[in-house]
PDB file of C-alpha atoms in Angstrom:
ATOM      1  CA  MET A  19     -39.217  -0.216 -41.695  1.00 43.00           C
ATOM      2  CA  VAL A  20     -42.489  -2.002 -41.086  1.00 45.00           C
ATOM      3  CA  SER A  21     -45.544   0.059 -41.818  1.00 45.00           C
ATOM      4  CA  ASN A  22     -49.124  -1.171 -42.177  1.00 48.00           C
ATOM      5  CA  ASN A  23     -52.255   0.924 -42.370  1.00 45.00           C
ATOM      6  CA  PHE A  24     -55.262   0.100 -40.223  1.00 45.00           C
ATOM      7  CA  GLY A  25     -58.172   1.739 -41.987  1.00 48.00           C
ATOM      8  CA  ASN A  26     -55.996   4.810 -42.661  1.00 53.00           C
ATOM      9  CA  LYS A  27     -56.359   5.767 -38.979  1.00 63.00           C
ATOM     10  CA  HIS A  28     -53.463   4.018 -37.295  1.00 70.00           C
ATOM     11  CA  GLU A  29     -50.135   2.709 -38.393  1.00 78.00           C
ATOM     12  CA  ALA A  30     -48.057  -0.219 -37.157  1.00 89.00           C
ATOM     13  CA  LYS A  31     -44.474   0.929 -36.749  1.00 91.00           C
ATOM     14  CA  GLN A  32     -41.301  -0.673 -35.583  1.00 95.00           C
ATOM     15  CA  CYS A  33     -39.672   1.138 -32.696  1.00 96.00           C
ATOM     16  CA  PRO A  34     -36.193   2.211 -33.825  1.00 96.00           C
ATOM     17  CA  ARG A  35     -34.832   1.646 -30.315  1.00 97.00           C
ATOM     18  CA  CYS A  36     -36.157  -1.809 -29.329  1.00 97.00           C
ATOM     19  CA  GLN A  37     -37.461  -3.054 -32.709  1.00 97.00           C
ATOM     20  CA  ARG A  38     -40.890  -3.972 -31.252  1.00 96.00           C
ATOM     21  CA  LEU A  39     -44.019  -3.253 -33.260  1.00 95.00           C
ATOM     22  CA  PHE A  40     -46.438  -0.690 -31.855  1.00 92.00           C
ATOM     23  CA  ILE A  41     -49.487   1.195 -33.058  1.00 89.00           C
ATOM     24  CA  CYS A  42     -48.759   4.822 -33.882  1.00 85.00           C
ATOM     25  CA  LYS A  43     -51.699   7.212 -33.778  1.00 82.00           C
ATOM     26  CA  ALA A  44     -49.805  10.359 -34.730  1.00 73.00           C
ATOM     27  CA  ASN A  45     -52.690  11.444 -36.938  1.00 76.00           C
ATOM     28  CA  ARG A  46     -54.894  11.339 -33.809  1.00 78.00           C
ATOM     29  CA  ILE A  47     -52.346  12.441 -31.257  1.00 75.00           C
ATOM     30  CA  HIS A  48     -54.922  12.790 -28.462  1.00 77.00           C
ATOM     31  CA  ARG A  49     -55.447   9.015 -28.725  1.00 78.00           C
ATOM     32  CA  CYS A  50     -51.799   8.087 -29.077  1.00 79.00           C
ATOM     33  CA  ASP A  51     -50.017   6.308 -26.222  1.00 80.00           C
ATOM     34  CA  CYS A  52     -47.270   8.919 -26.280  1.00 81.00           C
ATOM     35  CA  SER A  53     -49.755  11.569 -25.170  1.00 84.00           C
ATOM     36  CA  ASN A  54     -50.069   9.687 -21.863  1.00 84.00           C
ATOM     37  CA  ILE A  55     -46.498  10.369 -20.778  1.00 90.00           C
ATOM     38  CA  CYS A  56     -44.954  13.660 -19.755  1.00 92.00           C
ATOM     39  CA  LEU A  57     -41.340  13.812 -20.890  1.00 93.00           C
ATOM     40  CA  SER A  58     -38.816  16.251 -19.511  1.00 94.00           C
ATOM     41  CA  PHE A  59     -37.150  18.753 -21.805  1.00 95.00           C
ATOM     42  CA  GLU A  60     -33.881  16.851 -21.361  1.00 95.00           C
ATOM     43  CA  THR A  61     -35.469  13.573 -22.446  1.00 95.00           C
ATOM     44  CA  ILE A  62     -37.102  15.155 -25.485  1.00 93.00           C
ATOM     45  CA  GLU A  63     -33.788  16.658 -26.577  1.00 96.00           C
ATOM     46  CA  TYR A  64     -31.994  13.352 -26.010  1.00 95.00           C
ATOM     47  CA  ILE A  65     -34.556  11.506 -28.146  1.00 95.00           C
ATOM     48  CA  ARG A  66     -34.372  14.140 -30.898  1.00 95.00           C
ATOM     49  CA  GLN A  67     -30.614  13.700 -31.111  1.00 97.00           C
ATOM     50  CA  LEU A  68     -30.815   9.934 -31.525  1.00 96.00           C
ATOM     51  CA  TYR A  69     -34.058   9.119 -33.357  1.00 96.00           C
ATOM     52  CA  ASP A  70     -36.023  10.462 -36.316  1.00 93.00           C
ATOM     53  CA  GLU A  71     -39.073   8.250 -35.829  1.00 91.00           C
ATOM     54  CA  CYS A  72     -41.639   7.651 -33.093  1.00 89.00           C
ATOM     55  CA  LEU A  73     -40.656   5.405 -30.201  1.00 93.00           C
ATOM     56  CA  CYS A  74     -42.903   2.928 -28.420  1.00 94.00           C
ATOM     57  CA  LEU A  75     -44.359   3.850 -25.031  1.00 93.00           C
ATOM     58  CA  ALA A  76     -42.111   1.382 -23.191  1.00 95.00           C
ATOM     59  CA  CYS A  77     -38.988   3.022 -24.625  1.00 96.00           C
ATOM     60  CA  LEU A  78     -40.288   6.513 -23.883  1.00 95.00           C
ATOM     61  CA  LYS A  79     -40.858   5.549 -20.243  1.00 95.00           C
ATOM     62  CA  GLU A  80     -37.469   3.877 -19.985  1.00 96.00           C
ATOM     63  CA  LEU A  81     -35.643   6.839 -21.500  1.00 96.00           C
ATOM     64  CA  GLU A  82     -37.464   9.298 -19.234  1.00 94.00           C
ATOM     65  CA  SER A  83     -36.362   7.266 -16.237  1.00 94.00           C
ATOM     66  CA  ASP A  84     -32.776   6.919 -17.493  1.00 93.00           C
ATOM     67  CA  VAL A  85     -32.334  10.586 -18.383  1.00 90.00           C
ATOM     68  CA  THR A  86     -33.964  12.106 -15.310  1.00 88.00           C
ATOM     69  CA  SER A  87     -32.816   9.737 -12.564  1.00 87.00           C
ATOM     70  CA  PRO A  88     -29.910  10.979 -10.446  1.00 76.00           C
ATOM     71  CA  LYS A  89     -26.563   9.530 -11.364  1.00 64.00           C
TER      72      LYS A  89
END
């Protein structure tokens, strides 16, 4: 797992789904990219079952679309 501190405010993480690096602002959640997306209950549960770490915004958007789009 790649993890770098940026002045103890933000952390570079590797998305466990796509392996891309992204900046995680979990310690300042109101500034985190993930606070800009509204995930359905179904998507949140799906993510919880598969991943233990934060996902990048691109993966969150993709999963929301995949889980909630009609089959």
